[in-house]
Amino acid sequence: MIEVRGLSHSFGPKEVLRNINLHVAPGEVLGVMGSSGGGKTTMLRCISGLITPTSGQITVDEVDVKAEPEKARLRMGMVFQGAALFDYLNVEQNVLFGVRRHLSLSKTEEQSLLKDTLSRVNLQGTEDLLPSELSGGMRKRVGIARAIALNPKVLLYDEPTTGLDPITTYQIDELIAELRKTLGITSLVVSHDLLSVQRTADRVAFLHQGEVVFLGTPEDFLVESHPAITEVVEKSQAKSLSTLQ
Ligand SMILES: Nc1ncnc2c1ncn2[C@@H]1O[C@H](COP(=O)(O)OP(=O)(O)OP(=O)(O)O)[C@@H](O)[C@H]1O
Ligand SMILES: [Mg+2]
């Protein structure tokens, strides 16, 4: 469903992604971890067509993202780092933002889509609230609702649980798993939370200094010897121990 071949990207002289090769099968959830500044957000932006990469080829559901960015974008939903809601728009306007730009639905159809989408993320009855009136977890849910409103085949999540407490994190992880199960959505989930990745992902990719230094199962990830990976695994184990104590 997602095929990335030889993807490299530079911002001016700074090379941020180096020869990335990835594929994500239909219905699969790929967790993407990596050091901060390692290029994860940049990779998602390249896949979603928001950035045109310096080189490489990306296809999503067999559509070439570079050649047909608009067509490709309609197949994808993006959940931005920090939710990135429009502060001056209420939940309804945020969720229907893309829908109103791309589809011409009647008021009744819009309302039924809104109701259906909000119930998928468990936010029924919040239509009129502004982002400032929502909790952190609710804001992330609105971000997810906006991303699924156009019924995408692929969802790109950028740090969907960052800044959330463990229970809310668990609920968002459950939601990611649920959307994959009920809608069959292929997902790429960037996260720095190993527990979340273990809960949601079939495979893990680790990006370090712009390169994929690991691609495999969550089980193999735990015993991988790359120093940047052992650091993440040890930190996560120490964190879960301190939560238990
Ligand atoms: N628009 C931009 N212009 C110039 N440099 C950029 C731009 N966006 C990102 N970068 C640089 O690219 C590198 C990778 O950034 P990116 O945001 O992709 O990392 P990340 O892995 O998502 O990090 P984090 O875990 O902190 O979110 C960083 O050094 C960043 O400064
Ligand atoms: Mg990022």
Short mmCIF file of C-alpha atoms and ligand atoms in Angstrom, two decimals:
data_model
loop_
_atom_site.label_atom_id
_atom_site.label_comp_id
_atom_site.label_asym_id
_atom_site.label_seq_id
_atom_site.Cartn_x
_atom_site.Cartn_y
_atom_site.Cartn_z
CA MET A 1 0.00 0.00 0.00
CA ILE A 2 2.92 2.34 0.76
CA GLU A 3 6.13 1.87 -1.20
CA VAL A 4 9.14 4.12 -0.57
CA ARG A 5 12.20 3.64 -2.76
CA GLY A 6 15.53 5.45 -2.45
CA LEU A 7 14.00 8.41 -0.63
CA SER A 8 16.47 11.17 0.21
CA HIS A 9 15.74 14.71 1.29
CA SER A 10 17.85 17.75 2.09
CA PHE A 11 16.89 21.12 3.52
CA GLY A 12 19.51 23.34 1.88
CA PRO A 13 22.88 21.75 2.61
CA LYS A 14 21.44 19.62 5.43
CA GLU A 15 20.74 16.02 4.42
CA VAL A 16 17.82 14.85 6.57
CA LEU A 17 16.80 11.58 4.88
CA ARG A 18 19.22 9.17 3.22
CA ASN A 19 18.14 6.46 0.85
CA ILE A 20 15.07 5.24 2.73
CA ASN A 21 13.43 2.05 1.49
CA LEU A 22 10.17 0.89 3.07
CA HIS A 23 7.01 -0.90 2.18
CA VAL A 24 3.84 -1.20 4.18
CA ALA A 25 1.37 -3.91 3.24
CA PRO A 26 -2.40 -3.30 3.03
CA GLY A 27 -3.86 -3.23 6.54
CA GLU A 28 -0.44 -3.29 8.17
CA VAL A 29 0.63 -0.95 10.99
CA LEU A 30 4.26 0.11 10.79
CA GLY A 31 5.67 1.83 13.87
CA VAL A 32 8.39 4.38 13.18
CA MET A 33 10.74 5.21 16.00
CA GLY A 34 13.97 7.17 16.03
CA SER A 35 16.12 9.79 17.66
CA SER A 36 14.70 13.30 17.93
CA GLY A 37 15.58 15.20 14.76
CA GLY A 38 16.18 11.86 13.01
CA GLY A 39 13.84 12.77 10.16
CA LYS A 40 10.58 11.04 11.10
CA THR A 41 8.27 14.01 10.51
CA THR A 42 10.12 14.84 7.30
CA MET A 43 9.58 11.29 6.06
CA LEU A 44 5.84 11.46 6.81
CA ARG A 45 5.62 14.80 5.02
CA CYS A 46 7.34 13.35 1.97
CA ILE A 47 4.99 10.36 1.92
CA SER A 48 1.92 12.59 2.30
CA GLY A 49 3.09 14.83 -0.54
CA LEU A 50 3.45 17.94 1.64
CA ILE A 51 7.18 18.02 0.79
CA THR A 52 8.63 17.07 -2.58
CA PRO A 53 11.70 15.00 -1.76
CA THR A 54 15.09 15.69 -3.29
CA SER A 55 15.11 12.18 -4.75
CA GLY A 56 13.38 8.83 -4.60
CA GLN A 57 10.01 7.37 -5.47
CA ILE A 58 6.93 7.05 -3.28
CA THR A 59 3.74 5.30 -4.26
CA VAL A 60 0.60 5.05 -2.17
CA ASP A 61 -2.05 2.61 -3.33
CA GLU A 62 -0.20 2.54 -6.64
CA VAL A 63 -0.43 6.32 -7.10
CA ASP A 64 2.91 8.09 -7.61
CA VAL A 65 2.95 10.84 -4.97
CA LYS A 66 5.33 13.08 -6.91
CA ALA A 67 3.46 12.79 -10.21
CA GLU A 68 -0.08 13.00 -8.81
CA PRO A 69 0.12 14.62 -5.36
CA GLU A 70 -3.55 15.64 -5.20
CA LYS A 71 -4.80 12.18 -6.12
CA ALA A 72 -2.37 10.57 -3.66
CA ARG A 73 -3.32 12.97 -0.88
CA LEU A 74 -6.98 11.97 -1.11
CA ARG A 75 -5.95 8.40 -0.25
CA MET A 76 -4.17 9.51 2.92
CA GLY A 77 -5.09 11.07 6.22
CA MET A 78 -2.46 12.77 8.31
CA VAL A 79 -2.55 13.12 12.09
CA PHE A 80 -0.09 15.92 12.75
CA GLN A 81 2.43 16.13 15.58
CA GLY A 82 0.65 18.06 18.38
CA ALA A 83 -2.74 17.57 16.61
CA ALA A 84 -2.41 20.95 14.77
CA LEU A 85 -6.08 21.87 15.02
CA PHE A 86 -7.33 25.25 13.84
CA ASP A 87 -7.76 27.05 17.17
CA TYR A 88 -10.47 29.41 15.91
CA LEU A 89 -12.61 26.61 14.43
CA ASN A 90 -14.85 24.35 16.48
CA VAL A 91 -14.72 20.54 16.39
CA GLU A 92 -17.26 20.31 13.57
CA GLN A 93 -15.37 22.80 11.39
CA ASN A 94 -12.04 21.10 12.14
CA VAL A 95 -13.31 17.61 11.36
CA LEU A 96 -15.11 18.67 8.18
CA PHE A 97 -12.30 20.93 6.96
CA GLY A 98 -11.03 18.58 4.23
CA VAL A 99 -14.50 17.26 3.47
CA ARG A 100 -15.78 20.76 2.68
CA ARG A 101 -12.79 21.43 0.45
CA HIS A 102 -12.95 18.20 -1.50
CA LEU A 103 -16.57 16.99 -1.52
CA SER A 104 -19.80 18.84 -2.10
CA LEU A 105 -22.16 17.17 0.32
CA SER A 106 -25.61 18.34 1.33
CA LYS A 107 -26.02 19.62 4.91
CA THR A 108 -27.73 16.35 5.87
CA GLU A 109 -24.95 14.23 4.38
CA GLU A 110 -22.33 16.37 6.12
CA GLN A 111 -24.04 16.02 9.47
CA SER A 112 -24.35 12.28 9.10
CA LEU A 113 -20.65 11.97 8.15
CA LEU A 114 -19.72 14.19 11.11
CA LYS A 115 -21.77 12.11 13.52
CA ASP A 116 -20.36 8.87 12.21
CA THR A 117 -16.75 10.15 12.31
CA LEU A 118 -17.05 11.57 15.84
CA SER A 119 -18.54 8.34 17.11
CA ARG A 120 -15.60 6.38 15.67
CA VAL A 121 -13.25 8.40 17.88
CA ASN A 122 -15.67 8.51 20.81
CA LEU A 123 -16.30 12.25 20.74
CA GLN A 124 -20.06 12.37 20.29
CA GLY A 125 -21.64 15.67 21.28
CA THR A 126 -18.47 17.79 21.05
CA GLU A 127 -19.32 19.44 17.70
CA ASP A 128 -19.56 22.98 19.05
CA LEU A 129 -16.50 22.99 21.30
CA LEU A 130 -13.34 24.91 20.47
CA PRO A 131 -9.91 23.21 20.73
CA SER A 132 -9.18 25.32 23.84
CA GLU A 133 -12.15 23.64 25.53
CA LEU A 134 -10.80 20.11 24.95
CA SER A 135 -8.36 17.95 26.91
CA GLY A 136 -5.08 16.85 25.28
CA GLY A 137 -6.48 13.40 24.51
CA MET A 138 -9.63 14.86 22.99
CA ARG A 139 -7.59 17.17 20.77
CA LYS A 140 -5.65 14.17 19.43
CA ARG A 141 -8.97 12.43 18.77
CA VAL A 142 -10.24 15.42 16.80
CA GLY A 143 -7.00 15.29 14.80
CA ILE A 144 -7.68 11.62 14.08
CA ALA A 145 -11.34 12.33 13.21
CA ARG A 146 -10.25 15.00 10.72
CA ALA A 147 -7.79 12.54 9.19
CA ILE A 148 -10.36 9.75 8.75
CA ALA A 149 -13.28 11.92 7.59
CA LEU A 150 -12.40 11.51 3.92
CA ASN A 151 -12.25 7.73 4.33
CA PRO A 152 -8.55 7.30 3.53
CA LYS A 153 -6.84 4.00 2.79
CA VAL A 154 -3.72 5.14 4.62
CA LEU A 155 -3.27 7.01 7.89
CA LEU A 156 -0.03 8.72 8.82
CA TYR A 157 0.18 9.45 12.54
CA ASP A 158 2.91 11.77 13.81
CA GLU A 159 3.38 11.22 17.56
CA PRO A 160 -0.32 10.63 18.33
CA THR A 161 0.32 9.99 22.03
CA THR A 162 3.07 12.45 22.91
CA GLY A 163 2.26 14.49 25.99
CA LEU A 164 -0.58 12.22 27.10
CA ASP A 165 -0.82 10.34 30.40
CA PRO A 166 -0.55 6.51 30.30
CA ILE A 167 -4.31 5.88 30.38
CA THR A 168 -5.09 8.34 27.59
CA THR A 169 -2.13 6.93 25.63
CA TYR A 170 -3.63 3.47 26.02
CA GLN A 171 -7.00 4.73 24.75
CA ILE A 172 -5.41 6.30 21.66
CA ASP A 173 -3.47 3.07 21.01
CA GLU A 174 -6.74 1.16 21.24
CA LEU A 175 -8.31 3.60 18.79
CA ILE A 176 -5.46 3.11 16.28
CA ALA A 177 -5.91 -0.67 16.56
CA GLU A 178 -9.69 -0.33 16.24
CA LEU A 179 -9.50 1.82 13.09
CA ARG A 180 -7.17 -0.69 11.54
CA LYS A 181 -9.53 -3.51 12.42
CA THR A 182 -12.84 -1.93 11.44
CA LEU A 183 -11.77 0.17 8.45
CA GLY A 184 -8.73 -1.88 7.36
CA ILE A 185 -6.64 1.29 7.30
CA THR A 186 -2.94 0.88 6.56
CA SER A 187 -1.05 2.95 9.12
CA LEU A 188 2.32 4.45 9.72
CA VAL A 189 2.66 5.50 13.33
CA VAL A 190 5.57 7.68 14.41
CA SER A 191 6.08 7.34 18.13
CA HIS A 192 8.79 7.60 20.73
CA ASP A 193 6.82 5.38 23.08
CA LEU A 194 8.02 1.79 22.79
CA LEU A 195 5.04 0.43 24.70
CA SER A 196 2.63 2.10 22.24
CA VAL A 197 4.57 0.67 19.32
CA GLN A 198 4.52 -2.81 20.84
CA ARG A 199 0.76 -2.50 21.34
CA THR A 200 -0.11 -1.20 17.87
CA ALA A 201 2.57 -2.12 15.31
CA ASP A 202 3.17 -5.26 13.28
CA ARG A 203 6.68 -4.10 12.40
CA VAL A 204 9.00 -1.35 13.55
CA ALA A 205 11.33 0.90 11.56
CA PHE A 206 14.01 2.88 13.40
CA LEU A 207 15.31 6.08 11.81
CA HIS A 208 18.69 7.29 12.94
CA GLN A 209 20.42 10.30 11.39
CA GLY A 210 18.20 10.05 8.35
CA GLU A 211 18.69 6.32 7.74
CA VAL A 212 16.57 3.28 8.50
CA VAL A 213 18.93 1.29 10.74
CA PHE A 214 16.34 -1.33 11.74
CA LEU A 215 13.24 -2.78 10.13
CA GLY A 216 11.67 -5.83 11.71
CA THR A 217 9.29 -7.20 14.32
CA PRO A 218 8.80 -5.55 17.73
CA GLU A 219 10.28 -8.72 19.31
CA ASP A 220 13.51 -8.46 17.27
CA PHE A 221 13.64 -4.72 17.99
CA LEU A 222 13.95 -5.45 21.72
CA VAL A 223 17.14 -7.47 21.21
CA GLU A 224 18.69 -5.34 18.44
CA SER A 225 22.25 -4.24 19.20
CA HIS A 226 22.39 -0.81 17.47
CA PRO A 227 23.42 1.60 20.28
CA ALA A 228 20.65 4.14 19.51
CA ILE A 229 18.12 1.31 19.76
CA THR A 230 19.46 -0.25 22.96
CA GLU A 231 19.26 3.24 24.50
CA VAL A 232 15.55 3.52 23.61
CA VAL A 233 14.81 -0.02 24.83
CA GLU A 234 16.66 0.47 28.13
CA LYS A 235 15.00 3.85 28.77
CA SER A 236 11.60 2.36 28.12
CA GLN A 237 12.25 -0.59 30.43
CA ALA A 238 13.46 1.76 33.18
CA LYS A 239 10.32 3.87 32.71
CA SER A 240 7.97 0.91 33.01
CA LEU A 241 9.81 -0.28 36.13
CA SER A 242 9.44 3.15 37.75
CA THR A 243 5.71 3.16 36.88
CA LEU A 244 5.31 -0.19 38.60
CA GLN A 245 7.12 0.91 41.77
N1 LIG B 1 11.28 22.94 7.01
C1 LIG B 1 12.52 22.69 7.44
N2 LIG B 1 13.57 23.46 7.07
C2 LIG B 1 14.82 23.19 7.46
N3 LIG B 1 15.16 22.15 8.26
C3 LIG B 1 14.17 21.35 8.65
C4 LIG B 1 12.80 21.57 8.29
N4 LIG B 1 12.04 20.60 8.85
C5 LIG B 1 12.88 19.82 9.55
N5 LIG B 1 14.17 20.26 9.42
C6 LIG B 1 15.35 19.63 10.03
O1 LIG B 1 15.37 18.27 9.64
C7 LIG B 1 15.80 17.43 10.70
C8 LIG B 1 14.76 16.35 10.93
O2 LIG B 1 13.58 16.95 11.44
P1 LIG B 1 12.24 16.14 11.69
O3 LIG B 1 11.25 17.11 12.18
O4 LIG B 1 11.92 15.36 10.48
O5 LIG B 1 12.71 15.15 12.84
P2 LIG B 1 11.86 14.20 13.78
O6 LIG B 1 12.52 12.86 13.72
O7 LIG B 1 10.44 14.28 13.45
O8 LIG B 1 12.14 14.84 15.22
P3 LIG B 1 11.18 14.88 16.54
O9 LIG B 1 11.30 13.52 17.17
O10 LIG B 1 11.83 15.92 17.39
O11 LIG B 1 9.80 15.22 16.12
C9 LIG B 1 16.04 18.35 11.90
O12 LIG B 1 17.41 18.61 12.00
C10 LIG B 1 15.28 19.61 11.54
O13 LIG B 1 15.93 20.74 12.08
MG MG B 2 8.74 14.92 14.45
#
